[in-house]
Amino acid sequence: MGGKSSKAEDKRNKKPVPTITASRTKKTLTENVPTQASNDDGAFGVRRFRRKSISDLEPDLVDRSDNTTIMSKAAPIQAYKPIRHKHIKNDDGAVGGRSLGSKSKSDLDDGAVGGRILRTKSDVDIDPESRLSFDDDIFHSTRKAQGMDKLNADTTVITIKSKREKALVCVSIDFGTTYSGYAYSFKSSPNDIIGRGGGQQIKTPTIVLLDPQKNMVAFGDKATNKYLQLVKNKQHTSWYMFERFKMALFVRDGPLDKDIIIEDIMGKKMRAIDIFSLAINFIKTEVLNTLTDKEHMKDIDINSENDLQWVLTVPAIWNDLSKKFMRDAATKAGIPDEMLTLALEPEAASLYCKEQLGISKLPSGHRYMVADLGGGTADITVHEVNHDGTLSEIHQPTGGDFGGTNVDNKFINTLVQIFGADLFQKFKQNCTDEYIDFMQSFETKKRHFNSTSRMTIRFPVKLREMYEMDIGEKVETTLAQTPFARNLEFKNDKLIISVDLAKSFFDEAIDKIDKSISDLLKKVKPLNHILLVGGFSESPYLQSVLRNTFGNMVIIPEEPSSAVLRGAVMYGHKPLAIAARVCKYTYGIARMMKFKQHHPPNKKIEIDGMAYCDDIFDKHIEIGTKMSVANAEHVTAHEYFPTMSEMRQAVLEVYASPKRNPKYVDEDGCQLVGLIKVDIDPQGDIYAKILVKLMFGGTELRIQVTDVKQNIVTNANFDFLG
């Protein structure tokens, strides 16, 4: 149909957006491009649906036992930046449309049969102890014949069998902003966790070194040492050294481009997905070399990629698209998707603290907060101990980009104010070895600063020489004219920083952490303890400030910087130790409805003489909803109908919003987090029914789409860790 082209359409036409197509004939999910539906028969494509009450469902059209339900292997939905979908034009001139919905499944009787949705453990009838979590990627459909056992003949049972259950080893990778590492333990002895290098120096700086051909050469301290040698020999200019690049994935609102570009230490650019995947692949290779070393691994034989379960940590405060990016990077690095679990960093730390501090022995109802204070982010969550020793989240995660690297940034900004941005950048590029040594020296002093002693750092001779040559006066003369005159002193080759100025480097990040904890504390009282983990939590100054505010509630476990890494191994073995999570966003599907007087005029669309309102946010679950992981009880089911009988395909767009009751999918903060493309009954029926179930509670959102008339079921999932 007609309609004016939108700006978002123009963007989409310039850059196709990947989707997942659910094919009826091949019974698989294949990648496609939504903007060009290219139906051979010139049929209408993509996204225009209306919503009708689920009570109109015909009893004999859903889950009939006399027909075989076609189940496709689950595949990840491609996530991408939000793009408005208005009247999508196909090459053949056909017009696409959107999906629309129905009443919530909660309106149905729980025991209803005869075709309506059965509310029986989200259609998953499994012993919780025998499976991992909702992010299991292999689904099998079985249907009980009439009269078999006690199951009703109309019941479809979807069983989940994970390859990860059969793995011999669980390996965790904590990919941090400043430091990264890995740890593992065997399924036969899950609590015997072994760190990188056998436990010595379990983490190393997150630094990637590539040669001029962009091949990975070294990671961590070895990357730094190799690069410094290249600088000494004046061979470094065509090499690539990336550090602290994880924060490129932290976005509060708006899109995350999967082709996002990041710069190395010299300003050379590469795609972030390539850097992340190369780094993860390097760590993976080191793990495999360790586990296949026959001299050290005499009692276990690793023969297949299915012998290893991988757990990759991500911040809980990241949005869905950032988490999807990390999964894509891991699979690009060669980690099989079905063997990969994503773990929330504060959850992993909580499991570590639970074991180390004996929290599992505390009485039911005991509440504690975990503040994971890393290099890039502060990630804060609250858990309550259940009667069986498992943990339930009682508030959605909070925090922000106020980790330890903020201290470094404040220090650099001070130097820039003194020496000027251009000269400091020139120093960084022309005297890279001195710059790296200088920042490493500051990092060491930062970790031990206790608010009572001044910082003394070896100052780069080349920076002083460059300044005095360019400006024509001594550094001390310039310093005397700045606001830092009383707080900085250059003495021979040393830079002496006063206590007050050093504290100011920390204060902004610490104040935000203090406020985040205080605000959350008001919402979750009573609270027994506040556990500090992560590299930044080891700062004596930060500890003293938070203890001054929160007193004896503050507890710091042993080795807090490795709490996430070790806890992620525990999570891999027992993901159901986290029994419940709180939904971080309101999730829904974009749809249309009949246009009414109160609707915005700019959303009015006419199709076949009928006026519709576009961009309706059809809510499936609300922010703050507590979701059970073990019982998978949070299932929403809405029914969608096409607005045109000619439609042959529909794209279901899943949106996330920070609001409780968003009305439209283009409101501020609303993000498109994924979509699934499904075929529609080729007979052309405006009453064709598409039943959509969104299943919440695990680390991924699972979607089940049913073509009711043809009784064809498609399962898919994409990353959902909110």
PDB file of N, CA and C in Angstrom, residues 532-600:
ATOM      1  N   LEU A 532      31.398  -6.012  48.396  1.00  0.00           N
ATOM      2  CA  LEU A 532      32.137  -5.305  47.358  1.00  0.00           C
ATOM      3  C   LEU A 532      33.075  -6.273  46.652  1.00  0.00           C
ATOM      4  N   VAL A 533      32.956  -6.363  45.327  1.00  0.00           N
ATOM      5  CA  VAL A 533      33.826  -7.219  44.527  1.00  0.00           C
ATOM      6  C   VAL A 533      34.304  -6.421  43.314  1.00  0.00           C
ATOM      7  N   GLY A 534      35.205  -7.020  42.533  1.00  0.00           N
ATOM      8  CA  GLY A 534      35.740  -6.341  41.359  1.00  0.00           C
ATOM      9  C   GLY A 534      37.037  -5.625  41.679  1.00  0.00           C
ATOM     10  N   GLY A 535      37.816  -5.335  40.652  1.00  0.00           N
ATOM     11  CA  GLY A 535      39.130  -4.731  40.843  1.00  0.00           C
ATOM     12  C   GLY A 535      39.107  -3.397  41.552  1.00  0.00           C
ATOM     13  N   PHE A 536      38.129  -2.544  41.239  1.00  0.00           N
ATOM     14  CA  PHE A 536      38.051  -1.219  41.856  1.00  0.00           C
ATOM     15  C   PHE A 536      37.713  -1.318  43.338  1.00  0.00           C
ATOM     16  N   SER A 537      37.061  -2.417  43.738  1.00  0.00           N
ATOM     17  CA  SER A 537      36.690  -2.579  45.149  1.00  0.00           C
ATOM     18  C   SER A 537      37.912  -2.762  46.034  1.00  0.00           C
ATOM     19  N   GLU A 538      39.076  -3.056  45.445  1.00  0.00           N
ATOM     20  CA  GLU A 538      40.298  -3.230  46.224  1.00  0.00           C
ATOM     21  C   GLU A 538      40.941  -1.901  46.603  1.00  0.00           C
ATOM     22  N   SER A 539      40.411  -0.793  46.091  1.00  0.00           N
ATOM     23  CA  SER A 539      40.951   0.529  46.416  1.00  0.00           C
ATOM     24  C   SER A 539      40.729   0.848  47.893  1.00  0.00           C
ATOM     25  N   PRO A 540      41.791   1.078  48.661  1.00  0.00           N
ATOM     26  CA  PRO A 540      41.627   1.419  50.082  1.00  0.00           C
ATOM     27  C   PRO A 540      40.799   2.685  50.283  1.00  0.00           C
ATOM     28  N   TYR A 541      40.969   3.651  49.397  1.00  0.00           N
ATOM     29  CA  TYR A 541      40.219   4.902  49.542  1.00  0.00           C
ATOM     30  C   TYR A 541      38.733   4.664  49.319  1.00  0.00           C
ATOM     31  N   LEU A 542      38.385   3.931  48.280  1.00  0.00           N
ATOM     32  CA  LEU A 542      36.973   3.622  48.026  1.00  0.00           C
ATOM     33  C   LEU A 542      36.376   2.865  49.211  1.00  0.00           C
ATOM     34  N   GLN A 543      37.106   1.896  49.725  1.00  0.00           N
ATOM     35  CA  GLN A 543      36.610   1.118  50.861  1.00  0.00           C
ATOM     36  C   GLN A 543      36.335   2.011  52.065  1.00  0.00           C
ATOM     37  N   SER A 544      37.238   2.949  52.327  1.00  0.00           N
ATOM     38  CA  SER A 544      37.065   3.813  53.500  1.00  0.00           C
ATOM     39  C   SER A 544      35.850   4.717  53.344  1.00  0.00           C
ATOM     40  N   VAL A 545      35.612   5.223  52.130  1.00  0.00           N
ATOM     41  CA  VAL A 545      34.452   6.092  51.903  1.00  0.00           C
ATOM     42  C   VAL A 545      33.155   5.316  52.089  1.00  0.00           C
ATOM     43  N   LEU A 546      33.072   4.129  51.499  1.00  0.00           N
ATOM     44  CA  LEU A 546      31.836   3.353  51.591  1.00  0.00           C
ATOM     45  C   LEU A 546      31.604   2.833  53.005  1.00  0.00           C
ATOM     46  N   ARG A 547      32.666   2.499  53.716  1.00  0.00           N
ATOM     47  CA  ARG A 547      32.494   2.071  55.111  1.00  0.00           C
ATOM     48  C   ARG A 547      32.059   3.235  55.985  1.00  0.00           C
ATOM     49  N   ASN A 548      32.504   4.416  55.650  1.00  0.00           N
ATOM     50  CA  ASN A 548      32.083   5.598  56.394  1.00  0.00           C
ATOM     51  C   ASN A 548      30.587   5.846  56.207  1.00  0.00           C
ATOM     52  N   THR A 549      30.070   5.509  55.008  1.00  0.00           N
ATOM     53  CA  THR A 549      28.645   5.711  54.721  1.00  0.00           C
ATOM     54  C   THR A 549      27.786   4.579  55.254  1.00  0.00           C
ATOM     55  N   PHE A 550      28.221   3.338  55.038  1.00  0.00           N
ATOM     56  CA  PHE A 550      27.359   2.183  55.314  1.00  0.00           C
ATOM     57  C   PHE A 550      27.835   1.334  56.490  1.00  0.00           C
ATOM     58  N   GLY A 551      28.926   1.719  57.126  1.00  0.00           N
ATOM     59  CA  GLY A 551      29.363   1.058  58.344  1.00  0.00           C
ATOM     60  C   GLY A 551      29.721  -0.401  58.174  1.00  0.00           C
ATOM     61  N   ASN A 552      29.302  -1.202  59.160  1.00  0.00           N
ATOM     62  CA  ASN A 552      29.665  -2.616  59.196  1.00  0.00           C
ATOM     63  C   ASN A 552      28.905  -3.469  58.181  1.00  0.00           C
ATOM     64  N   MET A 553      27.991  -2.860  57.447  1.00  0.00           N
ATOM     65  CA  MET A 553      27.300  -3.621  56.404  1.00  0.00           C
ATOM     66  C   MET A 553      28.257  -4.027  55.286  1.00  0.00           C
ATOM     67  N   VAL A 554      29.334  -3.262  55.116  1.00  0.00           N
ATOM     68  CA  VAL A 554      30.268  -3.497  54.013  1.00  0.00           C
ATOM     69  C   VAL A 554      31.176  -4.682  54.326  1.00  0.00           C
ATOM     70  N   ILE A 555      31.183  -5.656  53.410  1.00  0.00           N
ATOM     71  CA  ILE A 555      32.044  -6.834  53.523  1.00  0.00           C
ATOM     72  C   ILE A 555      32.810  -7.003  52.213  1.00  0.00           C
ATOM     73  N   ILE A 556      34.098  -7.298  52.325  1.00  0.00           N
ATOM     74  CA  ILE A 556      34.923  -7.522  51.134  1.00  0.00           C
ATOM     75  C   ILE A 556      35.485  -8.938  51.215  1.00  0.00           C
ATOM     76  N   PRO A 557      35.108  -9.818  50.313  1.00  0.00           N
ATOM     77  CA  PRO A 557      35.585 -11.204  50.362  1.00  0.00           C
ATOM     78  C   PRO A 557      37.055 -11.301  49.970  1.00  0.00           C
ATOM     79  N   GLU A 558      37.631 -12.468  50.155  1.00  0.00           N
ATOM     80  CA  GLU A 558      38.995 -12.698  49.692  1.00  0.00           C
ATOM     81  C   GLU A 558      39.034 -12.650  48.164  1.00  0.00           C
ATOM     82  N   GLU A 559      40.098 -12.120  47.640  1.00  0.00           N
ATOM     83  CA  GLU A 559      40.307 -12.020  46.192  1.00  0.00           C
ATOM     84  C   GLU A 559      39.075 -11.444  45.475  1.00  0.00           C
ATOM     85  N   PRO A 560      38.653 -10.256  45.848  1.00  0.00           N
ATOM     86  CA  PRO A 560      37.440  -9.691  45.247  1.00  0.00           C
ATOM     87  C   PRO A 560      37.555  -9.464  43.743  1.00  0.00           C
ATOM     88  N   SER A 561      38.778  -9.272  43.238  1.00  0.00           N
ATOM     89  CA  SER A 561      38.934  -9.018  41.803  1.00  0.00           C
ATOM     90  C   SER A 561      38.677 -10.258  40.959  1.00  0.00           C
ATOM     91  N   SER A 562      38.733 -11.445  41.568  1.00  0.00           N
ATOM     92  CA  SER A 562      38.472 -12.681  40.817  1.00  0.00           C
ATOM     93  C   SER A 562      37.132 -13.312  41.182  1.00  0.00           C
ATOM     94  N   ALA A 563      36.304 -12.598  41.951  1.00  0.00           N
ATOM     95  CA  ALA A 563      35.018 -13.152  42.390  1.00  0.00           C
ATOM     96  C   ALA A 563      34.110 -13.479  41.209  1.00  0.00           C
ATOM     97  N   VAL A 564      34.042 -12.588  40.228  1.00  0.00           N
ATOM     98  CA  VAL A 564      33.191 -12.821  39.056  1.00  0.00           C
ATOM     99  C   VAL A 564      33.690 -14.023  38.273  1.00  0.00           C
ATOM    100  N   LEU A 565      34.987 -14.096  38.056  1.00  0.00           N
ATOM    101  CA  LEU A 565      35.580 -15.178  37.274  1.00  0.00           C
ATOM    102  C   LEU A 565      35.311 -16.538  37.906  1.00  0.00           C
ATOM    103  N   ARG A 566      35.553 -16.655  39.195  1.00  0.00           N
ATOM    104  CA  ARG A 566      35.340 -17.926  39.889  1.00  0.00           C
ATOM    105  C   ARG A 566      33.849 -18.244  40.014  1.00  0.00           C
ATOM    106  N   GLY A 567      33.062 -17.211  40.290  1.00  0.00           N
ATOM    107  CA  GLY A 567      31.624 -17.437  40.407  1.00  0.00           C
ATOM    108  C   GLY A 567      30.983 -17.857  39.107  1.00  0.00           C
ATOM    109  N   ALA A 568      31.545 -17.419  37.984  1.00  0.00           N
ATOM    110  CA  ALA A 568      30.997 -17.805  36.682  1.00  0.00           C
ATOM    111  C   ALA A 568      31.158 -19.299  36.438  1.00  0.00           C
ATOM    112  N   VAL A 569      32.239 -19.894  36.942  1.00  0.00           N
ATOM    113  CA  VAL A 569      32.397 -21.349  36.847  1.00  0.00           C
ATOM    114  C   VAL A 569      31.297 -22.034  37.649  1.00  0.00           C
ATOM    115  N   MET A 570      31.037 -21.535  38.850  1.00  0.00           N
ATOM    116  CA  MET A 570      29.967 -22.091  39.682  1.00  0.00           C
ATOM    117  C   MET A 570      28.621 -21.977  38.984  1.00  0.00           C
ATOM    118  N   TYR A 571      28.385 -20.830  38.356  1.00  0.00           N
ATOM    119  CA  TYR A 571      27.118 -20.627  37.648  1.00  0.00           C
ATOM    120  C   TYR A 571      26.974 -21.621  36.509  1.00  0.00           C
ATOM    121  N   GLY A 572      28.066 -21.893  35.796  1.00  0.00           N
ATOM    122  CA  GLY A 572      28.003 -22.852  34.702  1.00  0.00           C
ATOM    123  C   GLY A 572      27.584 -24.227  35.165  1.00  0.00           C
ATOM    124  N   HIS A 573      28.044 -24.622  36.341  1.00  0.00           N
ATOM    125  CA  HIS A 573      27.680 -25.932  36.880  1.00  0.00           C
ATOM    126  C   HIS A 573      26.256 -25.940  37.437  1.00  0.00           C
ATOM    127  N   LYS A 574      25.849 -24.832  38.065  1.00  0.00           N
ATOM    128  CA  LYS A 574      24.538 -24.778  38.719  1.00  0.00           C
ATOM    129  C   LYS A 574      23.816 -23.471  38.397  1.00  0.00           C
ATOM    130  N   PRO A 575      23.334 -23.315  37.169  1.00  0.00           N
ATOM    131  CA  PRO A 575      22.648 -22.066  36.817  1.00  0.00           C
ATOM    132  C   PRO A 575      21.357 -21.848  37.582  1.00  0.00           C
ATOM    133  N   LEU A 576      20.753 -22.936  38.063  1.00  0.00           N
ATOM    134  CA  LEU A 576      19.506 -22.781  38.812  1.00  0.00           C
ATOM    135  C   LEU A 576      19.754 -22.366  40.262  1.00  0.00           C
ATOM    136  N   ALA A 577      21.020 -22.118  40.604  1.00  0.00           N
ATOM    137  CA  ALA A 577      21.302 -21.527  41.915  1.00  0.00           C
ATOM    138  C   ALA A 577      20.732 -20.119  41.990  1.00  0.00           C
ATOM    139  N   ILE A 578      20.552 -19.481  40.831  1.00  0.00           N
ATOM    140  CA  ILE A 578      19.800 -18.224  40.752  1.00  0.00           C
ATOM    141  C   ILE A 578      18.367 -18.605  40.415  1.00  0.00           C
ATOM    142  N   ALA A 579      17.487 -18.543  41.398  1.00  0.00           N
ATOM    143  CA  ALA A 579      16.132 -19.068  41.237  1.00  0.00           C
ATOM    144  C   ALA A 579      15.175 -18.086  40.586  1.00  0.00           C
ATOM    145  N   ALA A 580      15.446 -16.786  40.705  1.00  0.00           N
ATOM    146  CA  ALA A 580      14.517 -15.794  40.151  1.00  0.00           C
ATOM    147  C   ALA A 580      15.269 -14.519  39.814  1.00  0.00           C
ATOM    148  N   ARG A 581      14.804 -13.872  38.756  1.00  0.00           N
ATOM    149  CA  ARG A 581      15.350 -12.582  38.345  1.00  0.00           C
ATOM    150  C   ARG A 581      14.217 -11.573  38.243  1.00  0.00           C
ATOM    151  N   VAL A 582      14.598 -10.305  38.222  1.00  0.00           N
ATOM    152  CA  VAL A 582      13.632  -9.223  38.073  1.00  0.00           C
ATOM    153  C   VAL A 582      13.825  -8.603  36.696  1.00  0.00           C
ATOM    154  N   CYS A 583      12.738  -8.462  35.979  1.00  0.00           N
ATOM    155  CA  CYS A 583      12.799  -7.961  34.608  1.00  0.00           C
ATOM    156  C   CYS A 583      13.297  -6.515  34.593  1.00  0.00           C
ATOM    157  N   LYS A 584      14.303  -6.271  33.779  1.00  0.00           N
ATOM    158  CA  LYS A 584      14.936  -4.957  33.739  1.00  0.00           C
ATOM    159  C   LYS A 584      14.190  -3.971  32.859  1.00  0.00           C
ATOM    160  N   TYR A 585      13.447  -4.478  31.888  1.00  0.00           N
ATOM    161  CA  TYR A 585      12.714  -3.626  30.952  1.00  0.00           C
ATOM    162  C   TYR A 585      11.274  -4.114  30.819  1.00  0.00           C
ATOM    163  N   THR A 586      10.451  -3.283  30.207  1.00  0.00           N
ATOM    164  CA  THR A 586       9.137  -3.715  29.739  1.00  0.00           C
ATOM    165  C   THR A 586       9.320  -4.192  28.302  1.00  0.00           C
ATOM    166  N   TYR A 587       8.851  -5.410  28.028  1.00  0.00           N
ATOM    167  CA  TYR A 587       9.025  -5.990  26.692  1.00  0.00           C
ATOM    168  C   TYR A 587       7.678  -6.133  25.995  1.00  0.00           C
ATOM    169  N   GLY A 588       7.692  -5.917  24.709  1.00  0.00           N
ATOM    170  CA  GLY A 588       6.467  -6.055  23.933  1.00  0.00           C
ATOM    171  C   GLY A 588       6.762  -6.189  22.456  1.00  0.00           C
ATOM    172  N   ILE A 589       5.685  -6.307  21.683  1.00  0.00           N
ATOM    173  CA  ILE A 589       5.786  -6.479  20.232  1.00  0.00           C
ATOM    174  C   ILE A 589       5.036  -5.344  19.547  1.00  0.00           C
ATOM    175  N   ALA A 590       5.616  -4.830  18.472  1.00  0.00           N
ATOM    176  CA  ALA A 590       4.973  -3.755  17.717  1.00  0.00           C
ATOM    177  C   ALA A 590       3.768  -4.303  16.962  1.00  0.00           C
ATOM    178  N   ARG A 591       2.670  -3.548  16.988  1.00  0.00           N
ATOM    179  CA  ARG A 591       1.469  -3.972  16.270  1.00  0.00           C
ATOM    180  C   ARG A 591       0.676  -2.759  15.816  1.00  0.00           C
ATOM    181  N   MET A 592      -0.426  -3.026  15.109  1.00  0.00           N
ATOM    182  CA  MET A 592      -1.372  -1.986  14.720  1.00  0.00           C
ATOM    183  C   MET A 592      -2.709  -2.272  15.387  1.00  0.00           C
ATOM    184  N   MET A 593      -3.549  -1.247  15.450  1.00  0.00           N
ATOM    185  CA  MET A 593      -4.913  -1.434  15.920  1.00  0.00           C
ATOM    186  C   MET A 593      -5.802  -0.431  15.191  1.00  0.00           C
ATOM    187  N   LYS A 594      -7.095  -0.645  15.256  1.00  0.00           N
ATOM    188  CA  LYS A 594      -8.016   0.274  14.588  1.00  0.00           C
ATOM    189  C   LYS A 594      -7.829   1.679  15.139  1.00  0.00           C
ATOM    190  N   PHE A 595      -7.762   2.627  14.245  1.00  0.00           N
ATOM    191  CA  PHE A 595      -7.500   4.010  14.631  1.00  0.00           C
ATOM    192  C   PHE A 595      -8.691   4.584  15.388  1.00  0.00           C
ATOM    193  N   LYS A 596      -8.376   5.251  16.510  1.00  0.00           N
ATOM    194  CA  LYS A 596      -9.406   5.887  17.327  1.00  0.00           C
ATOM    195  C   LYS A 596      -9.069   7.364  17.507  1.00  0.00           C
ATOM    196  N   GLN A 597     -10.036   8.097  18.009  1.00  0.00           N
ATOM    197  CA  GLN A 597      -9.913   9.548  18.075  1.00  0.00           C
ATOM    198  C   GLN A 597      -8.709  10.003  18.902  1.00  0.00           C
ATOM    199  N   HIS A 598      -8.355   9.245  19.935  1.00  0.00           N
ATOM    200  CA  HIS A 598      -7.272   9.665  20.815  1.00  0.00           C
ATOM    201  C   HIS A 598      -5.886   9.340  20.258  1.00  0.00           C
ATOM    202  N   HIS A 599      -5.815   8.623  19.157  1.00  0.00           N
ATOM    203  CA  HIS A 599      -4.522   8.260  18.586  1.00  0.00           C
ATOM    204  C   HIS A 599      -3.881   9.451  17.868  1.00  0.00           C
ATOM    205  N   PRO A 600      -2.554   9.534  17.863  1.00  0.00           N
ATOM    206  CA  PRO A 600      -1.869  10.624  17.155  1.00  0.00           C
ATOM    207  C   PRO A 600      -2.154  10.565  15.654  1.00  0.00           C
TER     208      PRO A 600
END
